[in-house]
């Protein structure tokens, strides 16, 4: 059975940053990419808020650069999906593609999260051409334009308030007659003059042409009336799903499936297992915060290994 010092699961900014740090510490990490090599950023065109790129950078390019940087210092990047783990004994056991089991002294979980989508075909047709699941990432491209946000939780409230500062008007599409968001955030939405709330409304279809989104057709689920709102940007804010199914029963998670870490660290309930990036972050979810926590994960793993070595020496 192959034995590794640091096994990193996931290939977004968190996983690659953990790899860069672990590799530079001489720990020759092994990184498994997962089913979507490069993670969520590979579905983004331009990243303009990652410090160090004054002209912005294309998401897939950034991920290729991060991979190269991790490999340059000796990370072994492998394509494969972790299909099961056994953290009940040490070293930790991780099985890839249901066949190869590795023994790991430390595991850094960086499997990320994915935005939930409505499941209508036009969402895919206009993905990256007007449809986005991240206002902070893409809102800037819609400044001076009219946009819609779907959702009614804190994310929807926060994203519509954020967009209201950039866009001429924000249409908030809420499927019930009330919002789930905290009272203070709802109040902020209601008090913003250029946000219009469409209650009891569902997204029937996103409309567009060769240049991208041109409008959204909404259906009032109490009156049955449909109407078209002209917009150029359509933002989803209906929640995220962390990619943690494989760790169920092994790692402590909150009610939504995010891995719990000891605050201020990346330590999970299992010794030697660390969680970094969006998989353990339901609030910030940015490439830069994921990268920062990836760095923390590598430093925590390094410290853990050093303490283990000391134990063995005595
Ligand atoms: P939530 O799960 O809280 O809310 C999802 C919202 O999307 C709900 O209002 C839900 O409607 C709506 N929704 C779900 N599916 C559909 C659908 N198919 N069509 C239309 N609407 C739909 O997710 P959030 O991302 O908003 O928040 C996740 C967690 O993160 C929460 O705990 C939140 O408090 C926290 N958070 C905190 C922030 C902060 O404090 N600054 C910022 C952002 C998030 P319905 O209500 O009808 O079920």
Short mmCIF file of C-alpha atoms and ligand atoms in Angstrom, two decimals:
data_model
loop_
_atom_site.label_atom_id
_atom_site.label_comp_id
_atom_site.label_asym_id
_atom_site.label_seq_id
_atom_site.Cartn_x
_atom_site.Cartn_y
_atom_site.Cartn_z
CA UNK A 1 0.00 0.00 0.00
CA UNK A 2 1.39 3.42 -0.97
CA UNK A 3 2.23 5.54 2.06
CA UNK A 4 2.18 9.33 1.91
CA UNK A 5 2.98 12.03 4.43
CA UNK A 6 0.46 14.58 3.19
CA UNK A 7 -2.53 13.65 1.07
CA UNK A 8 -4.50 16.56 -0.33
CA UNK A 9 -8.00 15.91 -1.63
CA UNK A 10 -9.24 18.58 -4.05
CA UNK A 11 -7.72 20.87 -6.65
CA UNK A 12 -9.21 24.32 -6.11
CA UNK A 13 -7.24 27.28 -4.71
CA UNK A 14 -7.34 25.73 -1.22
CA UNK A 15 -5.92 22.36 -2.32
CA UNK A 16 -3.19 23.82 -4.53
CA UNK A 17 -2.12 26.38 -1.95
CA UNK A 18 -1.88 23.62 0.67
CA UNK A 19 0.21 21.67 -1.87
CA UNK A 20 2.57 24.60 -2.54
CA UNK A 21 3.23 25.07 1.17
CA UNK A 22 3.54 21.35 1.98
CA UNK A 23 5.82 20.78 -1.01
CA UNK A 24 8.08 23.69 -0.09
CA UNK A 25 8.29 22.22 3.42
CA UNK A 26 9.75 19.07 1.85
CA UNK A 27 6.70 16.91 2.58
CA UNK A 28 6.23 15.73 -1.06
CA UNK A 29 2.44 15.94 -0.97
CA UNK A 30 0.18 13.87 -3.18
CA UNK A 31 -2.88 15.71 -4.47
CA UNK A 32 -5.97 14.05 -5.93
CA UNK A 33 -7.89 16.40 -8.19
CA UNK A 34 -11.43 15.04 -7.74
CA UNK A 35 -14.07 15.02 -10.44
CA UNK A 36 -13.74 18.68 -11.43
CA UNK A 37 -9.99 19.37 -11.71
CA UNK A 38 -9.39 23.01 -10.83
CA UNK A 39 -12.68 23.31 -8.94
CA UNK A 40 -15.28 26.06 -9.14
CA UNK A 41 -12.93 28.63 -10.69
CA UNK A 42 -12.77 26.60 -13.87
CA UNK A 43 -16.36 27.70 -14.48
CA UNK A 44 -15.47 31.40 -14.16
CA UNK A 45 -14.20 33.53 -17.01
CA UNK A 46 -12.41 36.44 -15.38
CA UNK A 47 -11.11 36.60 -11.84
CA UNK A 48 -10.50 40.25 -11.01
CA UNK A 49 -10.42 40.15 -7.22
CA UNK A 50 -7.47 37.84 -6.59
CA UNK A 51 -4.63 40.11 -5.44
CA UNK A 52 -1.60 40.20 -7.69
CA UNK A 53 -3.36 40.24 -11.07
CA UNK A 54 -3.89 43.91 -11.93
CA UNK A 55 -5.44 42.98 -15.27
CA UNK A 56 -7.43 40.04 -13.86
CA UNK A 57 -6.93 36.43 -14.87
CA UNK A 58 -8.99 33.79 -16.56
CA UNK A 59 -10.23 31.19 -14.00
CA UNK A 60 -9.02 28.02 -15.78
CA UNK A 61 -5.65 29.69 -16.49
CA UNK A 62 -5.26 30.57 -12.81
CA UNK A 63 -5.90 26.96 -11.83
CA UNK A 64 -3.35 25.68 -14.37
CA UNK A 65 -0.81 28.14 -12.97
CA UNK A 66 -1.53 26.99 -9.41
CA UNK A 67 -1.08 23.37 -10.48
CA UNK A 68 2.26 24.18 -12.15
CA UNK A 69 3.41 26.07 -9.07
CA UNK A 70 2.49 23.11 -6.82
CA UNK A 71 4.26 20.65 -9.15
CA UNK A 72 7.36 22.81 -9.40
CA UNK A 73 8.09 22.13 -5.73
CA UNK A 74 7.43 18.40 -5.96
CA UNK A 75 3.68 17.88 -5.51
CA UNK A 76 2.48 14.73 -7.21
CA UNK A 77 -0.83 15.66 -8.85
CA UNK A 78 -3.01 12.67 -9.74
CA UNK A 79 -6.37 12.52 -11.44
CA UNK A 80 -8.74 10.50 -9.35
CA UNK A 81 -11.74 10.61 -7.09
CA UNK A 82 -11.66 9.67 -3.43
CA UNK A 83 -14.44 7.09 -3.10
CA UNK A 84 -14.10 6.12 0.57
CA UNK A 85 -12.07 6.94 3.66
CA UNK A 86 -11.40 5.16 6.92
CA UNK A 87 -10.22 7.58 9.59
CA UNK A 88 -10.91 5.17 12.47
CA UNK A 89 -7.29 4.01 12.67
CA UNK A 90 -3.88 5.56 12.04
CA UNK A 91 -2.35 5.94 9.49
CA UNK A 92 -5.45 7.22 7.75
CA UNK A 93 -6.86 5.13 4.89
CA UNK A 94 -8.11 6.73 1.68
CA UNK A 95 -9.39 4.79 -1.33
CA UNK A 96 -9.19 6.27 -4.81
CA UNK A 97 -11.56 5.31 -7.63
CA UNK A 98 -12.81 2.37 -5.54
CA UNK A 99 -9.59 0.44 -6.07
CA UNK A 100 -6.33 1.93 -4.78
CA UNK A 101 -6.00 2.46 -1.04
CA UNK A 102 -3.35 4.83 0.28
CA UNK A 103 -2.09 5.18 3.83
CA UNK A 104 -1.72 8.83 4.79
CA UNK A 105 -0.04 10.39 7.81
CA UNK A 106 -2.09 13.54 7.27
CA UNK A 107 -5.06 14.34 5.05
CA UNK A 108 -6.01 17.83 3.94
CA UNK A 109 -9.62 17.91 2.82
CA UNK A 110 -10.10 20.62 0.17
CA UNK A 111 -13.08 19.23 -1.71
CA UNK A 112 -14.94 22.55 -1.88
CA UNK A 113 -18.59 23.22 -2.40
CA UNK A 114 -20.79 23.87 -5.36
CA UNK A 115 -23.53 26.40 -5.88
CA UNK A 116 -27.02 25.03 -6.21
CA UNK A 117 -28.77 25.68 -9.51
CA UNK A 118 -32.48 25.77 -10.31
CA UNK A 119 -32.22 22.96 -12.82
CA UNK A 120 -33.72 24.76 -15.82
CA UNK A 121 -32.02 24.30 -19.21
CA UNK A 122 -31.52 28.03 -19.91
CA UNK A 123 -29.22 28.25 -16.87
CA UNK A 124 -26.69 26.09 -18.67
CA UNK A 125 -27.22 27.79 -22.03
CA UNK A 126 -26.24 31.18 -20.54
CA UNK A 127 -23.69 29.99 -17.97
CA UNK A 128 -20.86 32.57 -17.96
CA UNK A 129 -22.87 34.65 -20.46
CA UNK A 130 -25.10 36.37 -17.95
CA UNK A 131 -25.80 33.59 -15.44
CA UNK A 132 -23.62 33.52 -12.35
CA UNK A 133 -23.73 32.02 -8.86
CA UNK A 134 -21.40 34.59 -7.31
CA UNK A 135 -22.24 38.30 -7.16
CA UNK A 136 -18.96 39.23 -5.50
CA UNK A 137 -17.05 37.48 -8.31
CA UNK A 138 -19.07 38.64 -11.31
CA UNK A 139 -21.17 41.64 -10.22
CA UNK A 140 -18.60 44.11 -11.48
CA UNK A 141 -19.22 43.00 -15.07
CA UNK A 142 -22.82 44.18 -14.73
CA UNK A 143 -22.22 47.67 -13.43
CA UNK A 144 -24.68 50.15 -14.86
CA UNK A 145 -26.96 47.30 -15.92
CA UNK A 146 -30.16 45.71 -14.65
CA UNK A 147 -29.93 42.28 -12.99
CA UNK A 148 -31.98 39.69 -11.11
CA UNK A 149 -31.14 37.60 -8.06
CA UNK A 150 -33.03 34.44 -7.13
CA UNK A 151 -33.17 33.30 -3.51
CA UNK A 152 -34.44 34.53 -0.16
CA UNK A 153 -31.75 33.64 2.36
CA UNK A 154 -28.87 35.68 3.73
CA UNK A 155 -26.86 35.09 0.54
CA UNK A 156 -29.64 36.47 -1.65
CA UNK A 157 -30.06 39.47 0.66
CA UNK A 158 -26.32 40.13 0.77
CA UNK A 159 -25.81 39.65 -2.96
CA UNK A 160 -28.73 41.88 -3.95
CA UNK A 161 -27.49 44.62 -1.62
CA UNK A 162 -23.99 44.25 -3.07
CA UNK A 163 -25.32 44.40 -6.64
CA UNK A 164 -27.56 47.39 -5.88
CA UNK A 165 -24.41 49.49 -5.50
CA UNK A 166 -23.16 48.55 -8.96
CA UNK A 167 -26.30 48.06 -10.98
CA UNK A 168 -29.12 50.40 -11.95
CA UNK A 169 -31.73 47.98 -10.62
CA UNK A 170 -31.87 44.60 -8.90
CA UNK A 171 -34.93 42.34 -9.14
CA UNK A 172 -35.05 39.89 -6.25
CA UNK A 173 -37.09 36.81 -7.11
CA UNK A 174 -38.54 35.21 -3.96
CA UNK A 175 -40.61 32.04 -4.25
CA UNK A 176 -42.68 32.52 -1.09
CA UNK A 177 -44.36 35.55 0.53
CA UNK A 178 -41.50 35.89 3.01
CA UNK A 179 -37.73 35.73 3.13
CA UNK A 180 -35.64 33.31 5.15
CA UNK A 181 -32.84 35.88 5.56
CA UNK A 182 -32.14 37.42 8.97
CA UNK A 183 -34.36 40.40 9.81
CA UNK A 184 -31.55 42.93 9.63
CA UNK A 185 -30.49 41.79 6.17
CA UNK A 186 -34.08 41.75 4.93
CA UNK A 187 -34.50 45.28 6.25
CA UNK A 188 -31.45 46.38 4.32
CA UNK A 189 -32.95 44.93 1.13
CA UNK A 190 -36.32 46.55 1.71
CA UNK A 191 -34.71 49.92 2.43
CA UNK A 192 -32.66 49.90 -0.78
CA UNK A 193 -34.62 51.89 -3.35
CA UNK A 194 -33.24 50.16 -6.43
CA UNK A 195 -34.09 46.63 -5.26
CA UNK A 196 -37.52 45.41 -6.29
CA UNK A 197 -38.78 42.24 -4.61
CA UNK A 198 -40.99 39.95 -6.65
CA UNK A 199 -42.85 37.84 -4.05
CA UNK A 200 -44.39 34.42 -4.72
CA UNK A 201 -42.38 34.28 -7.90
CA UNK A 202 -40.54 31.44 -9.58
CA UNK A 203 -38.08 31.59 -12.43
CA UNK A 204 -39.84 30.18 -15.45
CA UNK A 205 -37.05 30.75 -17.97
CA UNK A 206 -33.95 32.84 -18.52
CA UNK A 207 -34.14 34.55 -21.89
CA UNK A 208 -31.29 35.59 -24.13
CA UNK A 209 -29.66 35.79 -27.52
CA UNK A 210 -26.18 35.25 -28.99
CA UNK A 211 -24.76 37.98 -26.75
CA UNK A 212 -26.10 36.51 -23.52
CA UNK A 213 -28.98 37.11 -21.15
CA UNK A 214 -31.64 39.64 -22.12
CA UNK A 215 -34.36 38.90 -19.60
CA UNK A 216 -36.06 36.54 -17.20
CA UNK A 217 -39.62 35.25 -17.32
CA UNK A 218 -41.11 34.82 -13.88
CA UNK A 219 -44.27 33.07 -12.82
CA UNK A 220 -46.37 34.29 -9.93
CA UNK A 221 -47.30 31.05 -8.18
CA UNK A 222 -50.43 32.50 -6.55
CA UNK A 223 -51.97 34.26 -9.58
CA UNK A 224 -50.45 32.09 -12.34
CA UNK A 225 -49.42 35.26 -14.19
CA UNK A 226 -46.14 35.23 -16.10
CA UNK A 227 -44.11 38.33 -16.87
CA UNK A 228 -40.81 39.16 -18.51
CA UNK A 229 -38.27 41.40 -16.79
CA UNK A 230 -35.51 42.77 -19.02
CA UNK A 231 -32.13 42.08 -17.38
CA UNK A 232 -28.54 41.42 -18.44
CA UNK A 233 -27.37 39.41 -15.42
CA UNK A 234 -29.04 36.57 -13.54
CA UNK A 235 -27.57 35.61 -10.16
CA UNK A 236 -28.33 32.43 -8.25
CA UNK A 237 -28.25 32.65 -4.47
CA UNK A 238 -30.20 29.56 -3.44
CA UNK A 239 -27.48 27.96 -1.35
CA UNK A 240 -24.38 25.83 -1.74
CA UNK A 241 -23.68 22.17 -1.19
CA UNK A 242 -20.35 21.21 0.33
CA UNK A 243 -18.70 18.16 -1.26
CA UNK A 244 -18.52 16.03 1.85
CA UNK A 245 -20.63 12.92 1.18
CA UNK A 246 -17.55 10.69 1.25
CA UNK A 247 -16.63 11.89 4.78
CA UNK A 248 -20.06 11.27 6.37
CA UNK A 249 -19.73 9.39 9.64
CA UNK A 250 -15.98 10.10 9.73
CA UNK A 251 -15.74 13.86 10.17
CA UNK A 252 -17.94 16.11 12.31
CA UNK A 253 -20.12 18.33 10.15
CA UNK A 254 -22.77 20.97 10.69
CA UNK A 255 -26.39 20.43 9.67
CA UNK A 256 -25.65 21.49 6.07
CA UNK A 257 -22.68 19.13 5.71
CA UNK A 258 -19.83 21.66 6.10
CA UNK A 259 -16.85 20.13 7.93
CA UNK A 260 -16.45 21.53 11.44
CA UNK A 261 -12.99 22.82 12.34
CA UNK A 262 -11.62 24.15 15.60
CA UNK A 263 -12.03 27.94 15.17
CA UNK A 264 -8.81 29.66 14.13
CA UNK A 265 -7.33 26.37 12.89
CA UNK A 266 -8.03 23.82 10.16
CA UNK A 267 -8.16 20.89 12.61
CA UNK A 268 -11.12 18.54 12.37
CA UNK A 269 -12.32 16.09 15.02
CA UNK A 270 -9.88 13.48 13.62
CA UNK A 271 -6.19 13.82 14.49
CA UNK A 272 -4.16 14.41 11.34
CA UNK A 273 -7.15 15.42 9.20
CA UNK A 274 -7.47 19.09 8.28
CA UNK A 275 -10.23 20.85 6.32
CA UNK A 276 -9.55 23.92 4.19
CA UNK A 277 -11.41 26.19 1.79
CA UNK A 278 -15.12 26.19 0.99
CA UNK A 279 -15.67 22.71 2.43
CA UNK A 280 -15.37 24.30 5.87
CA UNK A 281 -16.53 27.83 5.04
CA UNK A 282 -20.17 28.66 4.53
CA UNK A 283 -19.69 32.42 4.81
CA UNK A 284 -16.78 33.84 2.79
CA UNK A 285 -16.32 31.33 -0.08
CA UNK A 286 -13.74 33.35 -2.01
CA UNK A 287 -10.70 32.08 -3.90
CA UNK A 288 -8.42 34.20 -1.75
CA UNK A 289 -9.92 33.01 1.56
CA UNK A 290 -9.76 29.42 0.31
CA UNK A 291 -6.10 29.88 -0.62
CA UNK A 292 -5.38 31.41 2.79
CA UNK A 293 -6.96 28.51 4.58
CA UNK A 294 -5.09 26.06 2.33
CA UNK A 295 -1.87 27.62 3.59
CA UNK A 296 -3.10 27.21 7.19
CA UNK A 297 -3.92 23.55 6.52
CA UNK A 298 -0.41 22.82 5.25
CA UNK A 299 1.16 24.57 8.26
CA UNK A 300 -1.14 22.68 10.65
CA UNK A 301 -0.25 19.37 8.93
CA UNK A 302 3.46 20.19 9.08
CA UNK A 303 3.23 20.94 12.79
CA UNK A 304 1.27 17.75 13.41
CA UNK A 305 3.92 15.65 11.61
CA UNK A 306 6.74 17.33 13.51
CA UNK A 307 5.01 16.57 16.85
CA UNK A 308 4.51 12.92 15.77
CA UNK A 309 8.20 12.63 14.92
CA UNK A 310 9.13 14.04 18.33
CA UNK A 311 6.84 11.44 19.97
CA UNK A 312 8.59 8.64 18.08
CA UNK A 313 12.04 10.02 18.98
CA UNK A 314 11.29 9.91 22.73
P1 LIG B 1 -30.17 29.25 2.56
O1 LIG B 1 -30.27 27.76 2.48
O2 LIG B 1 -30.24 29.91 3.88
O3 LIG B 1 -31.31 29.89 1.68
C1 LIG B 1 -31.58 29.44 0.40
C2 LIG B 1 -32.71 30.29 -0.13
O4 LIG B 1 -32.91 29.92 -1.48
C3 LIG B 1 -34.02 30.05 0.62
O5 LIG B 1 -34.64 31.27 0.89
C4 LIG B 1 -34.84 29.21 -0.35
O6 LIG B 1 -36.19 29.52 -0.36
C5 LIG B 1 -34.28 29.64 -1.68
N1 LIG B 1 -34.38 28.58 -2.67
C6 LIG B 1 -33.91 27.32 -2.57
N2 LIG B 1 -34.17 26.63 -3.69
C7 LIG B 1 -34.87 27.48 -4.49
C8 LIG B 1 -35.45 27.36 -5.75
N3 LIG B 1 -35.37 26.22 -6.45
N4 LIG B 1 -36.07 28.44 -6.29
C9 LIG B 1 -36.15 29.60 -5.59
N5 LIG B 1 -35.63 29.78 -4.39
C10 LIG B 1 -35.00 28.72 -3.84
O7 LIG B 1 -28.82 29.59 1.75
P2 LIG B 1 -27.87 30.89 1.85
O8 LIG B 1 -26.80 30.63 0.86
O9 LIG B 1 -28.64 32.12 1.74
O10 LIG B 1 -27.25 30.81 3.28
C11 LIG B 1 -26.56 29.62 3.73
C12 LIG B 1 -26.09 29.84 5.16
O11 LIG B 1 -25.04 30.81 5.17
C13 LIG B 1 -27.16 30.38 6.09
O12 LIG B 1 -26.97 29.81 7.36
C14 LIG B 1 -26.90 31.85 6.14
O13 LIG B 1 -27.34 32.46 7.33
C15 LIG B 1 -25.38 31.90 6.02
N6 LIG B 1 -24.94 33.16 5.41
C16 LIG B 1 -24.61 34.18 6.23
C17 LIG B 1 -24.22 35.39 5.72
C18 LIG B 1 -23.86 36.46 6.63
O14 LIG B 1 -24.12 36.33 7.80
N7 LIG B 1 -23.27 37.53 6.16
C19 LIG B 1 -24.13 35.63 4.26
C20 LIG B 1 -24.53 34.49 3.48
C21 LIG B 1 -24.93 33.32 4.06
P3 LIG B 1 -37.17 29.14 0.88
O15 LIG B 1 -36.89 30.15 1.94
O16 LIG B 1 -38.52 29.27 0.25
O17 LIG B 1 -36.81 27.74 1.26
#
